[in-house]
Amino acid sequence: MMFWYGHGMNGWGWFAMSISMVLFWAVIIAIGVLLYRALNRPTTPGGGPTAWHKTPPPGGPEQVLAERYARGEIDEEEYHRRLATLRGSPPGAPP
């Protein structure tokens, strides 16, 4: 009868121990996930995960301009003016 209730944990002790064990395993799992993600990050020659924002659209600027003209976003005058600007000639010169 000496150790029956004298030095044991009460209800709050069991609760604190349970919560601390859950938190311990949550921290261990979080560290594992973060370490896995850091080691398996794809490396691109462009310099990082946001390198796809910096790549130009396929086909170049003249094709993008032609697509905008075909969709009707810009009129013929603006198309020729911007095309001349892209090619480096004065806006009034023939294409």
Short mmCIF file of C-alpha atoms in Angstrom, two decimals:
data_model
loop_
_atom_site.label_atom_id
_atom_site.label_comp_id
_atom_site.label_asym_id
_atom_site.label_seq_id
_atom_site.Cartn_x
_atom_site.Cartn_y
_atom_site.Cartn_z
CA MET A 1 0.00 0.00 0.00
CA MET A 2 2.99 2.27 0.16
CA PHE A 3 3.03 3.24 -3.53
CA TRP A 4 -0.63 2.80 -4.33
CA TYR A 5 -1.63 6.50 -4.45
CA GLY A 6 1.20 8.27 -2.71
CA HIS A 7 3.46 9.22 -5.64
CA GLY A 8 1.31 8.48 -8.68
CA MET A 9 -0.01 10.90 -11.28
CA ASN A 10 -3.47 12.34 -11.04
CA GLY A 11 -5.78 13.05 -14.01
CA TRP A 12 -4.00 16.26 -15.02
CA GLY A 13 -0.66 14.47 -15.10
CA TRP A 14 -1.99 11.88 -17.53
CA PHE A 15 -3.57 14.62 -19.63
CA ALA A 16 -0.32 16.64 -19.78
CA MET A 17 1.67 13.52 -20.62
CA SER A 18 -0.73 12.58 -23.43
CA ILE A 19 -0.72 16.07 -24.95
CA SER A 20 3.07 16.32 -24.75
CA MET A 21 3.46 12.95 -26.48
CA VAL A 22 1.13 14.04 -29.31
CA LEU A 23 3.04 17.32 -29.67
CA PHE A 24 6.38 15.49 -29.66
CA TRP A 25 5.33 13.19 -32.50
CA ALA A 26 3.78 16.10 -34.43
CA VAL A 27 7.09 17.97 -34.26
CA ILE A 28 9.06 14.88 -35.32
CA ILE A 29 6.73 14.28 -38.30
CA ALA A 30 6.80 17.96 -39.30
CA ILE A 31 10.61 17.97 -39.25
CA GLY A 32 10.63 14.83 -41.40
CA VAL A 33 8.22 16.31 -43.94
CA LEU A 34 10.12 19.60 -44.15
CA LEU A 35 13.42 17.77 -44.54
CA TYR A 36 11.95 15.55 -47.27
CA ARG A 37 10.58 18.57 -49.15
CA ALA A 38 13.85 20.47 -48.85
CA LEU A 39 15.93 17.58 -50.15
CA ASN A 40 13.60 16.70 -53.03
CA ARG A 41 13.15 20.22 -54.36
CA PRO A 42 13.68 20.28 -58.14
CA THR A 43 16.59 22.39 -59.22
CA THR A 44 16.30 24.29 -62.47
CA PRO A 45 19.05 26.14 -64.29
CA GLY A 46 16.84 29.23 -64.30
CA GLY A 47 17.26 29.62 -60.58
CA GLY A 48 14.43 28.29 -58.50
CA PRO A 49 10.85 27.13 -58.26
CA THR A 50 9.47 30.36 -59.78
CA ALA A 51 11.64 30.20 -62.90
CA TRP A 52 8.64 29.32 -65.05
CA HIS A 53 7.34 32.88 -64.57
CA LYS A 54 10.42 34.28 -66.29
CA THR A 55 10.29 32.21 -69.44
CA PRO A 56 8.95 33.97 -72.53
CA PRO A 57 5.85 32.59 -74.19
CA PRO A 58 6.50 30.07 -76.96
CA GLY A 59 6.85 31.55 -80.42
CA GLY A 60 8.23 34.92 -79.41
CA PRO A 61 6.67 38.36 -79.15
CA GLU A 62 5.72 38.64 -82.82
CA GLN A 63 3.59 35.51 -82.60
CA VAL A 64 1.90 36.77 -79.43
CA LEU A 65 1.19 40.06 -81.18
CA ALA A 66 -0.23 38.21 -84.20
CA GLU A 67 -2.46 36.12 -81.92
CA ARG A 68 -3.78 39.26 -80.20
CA TYR A 69 -4.54 40.76 -83.62
CA ALA A 70 -6.27 37.55 -84.74
CA ARG A 71 -8.44 37.51 -81.59
CA GLY A 72 -9.43 41.13 -82.21
CA GLU A 73 -7.82 42.54 -79.09
CA ILE A 74 -5.92 45.15 -81.13
CA ASP A 75 -6.71 46.78 -84.46
CA GLU A 76 -4.59 46.76 -87.63
CA GLU A 77 -2.97 50.13 -87.00
CA GLU A 78 -1.87 49.17 -83.51
CA TYR A 79 -0.66 45.78 -84.79
CA HIS A 80 1.59 47.39 -87.42
CA ARG A 81 2.84 50.02 -84.96
CA ARG A 82 3.79 47.43 -82.36
CA LEU A 83 5.28 45.11 -84.97
CA ALA A 84 7.48 47.96 -86.25
CA THR A 85 8.55 48.69 -82.67
CA LEU A 86 9.46 45.04 -82.13
CA ARG A 87 11.51 44.94 -85.32
CA GLY A 88 13.29 48.19 -84.50
CA SER A 89 12.06 50.24 -87.47
CA PRO A 90 10.25 53.58 -87.21
CA PRO A 91 6.47 53.27 -86.86
CA GLY A 92 5.72 54.95 -90.22
CA ALA A 93 8.02 52.66 -92.26
CA PRO A 94 6.51 49.78 -94.25
CA PRO A 95 6.84 46.33 -92.66
#
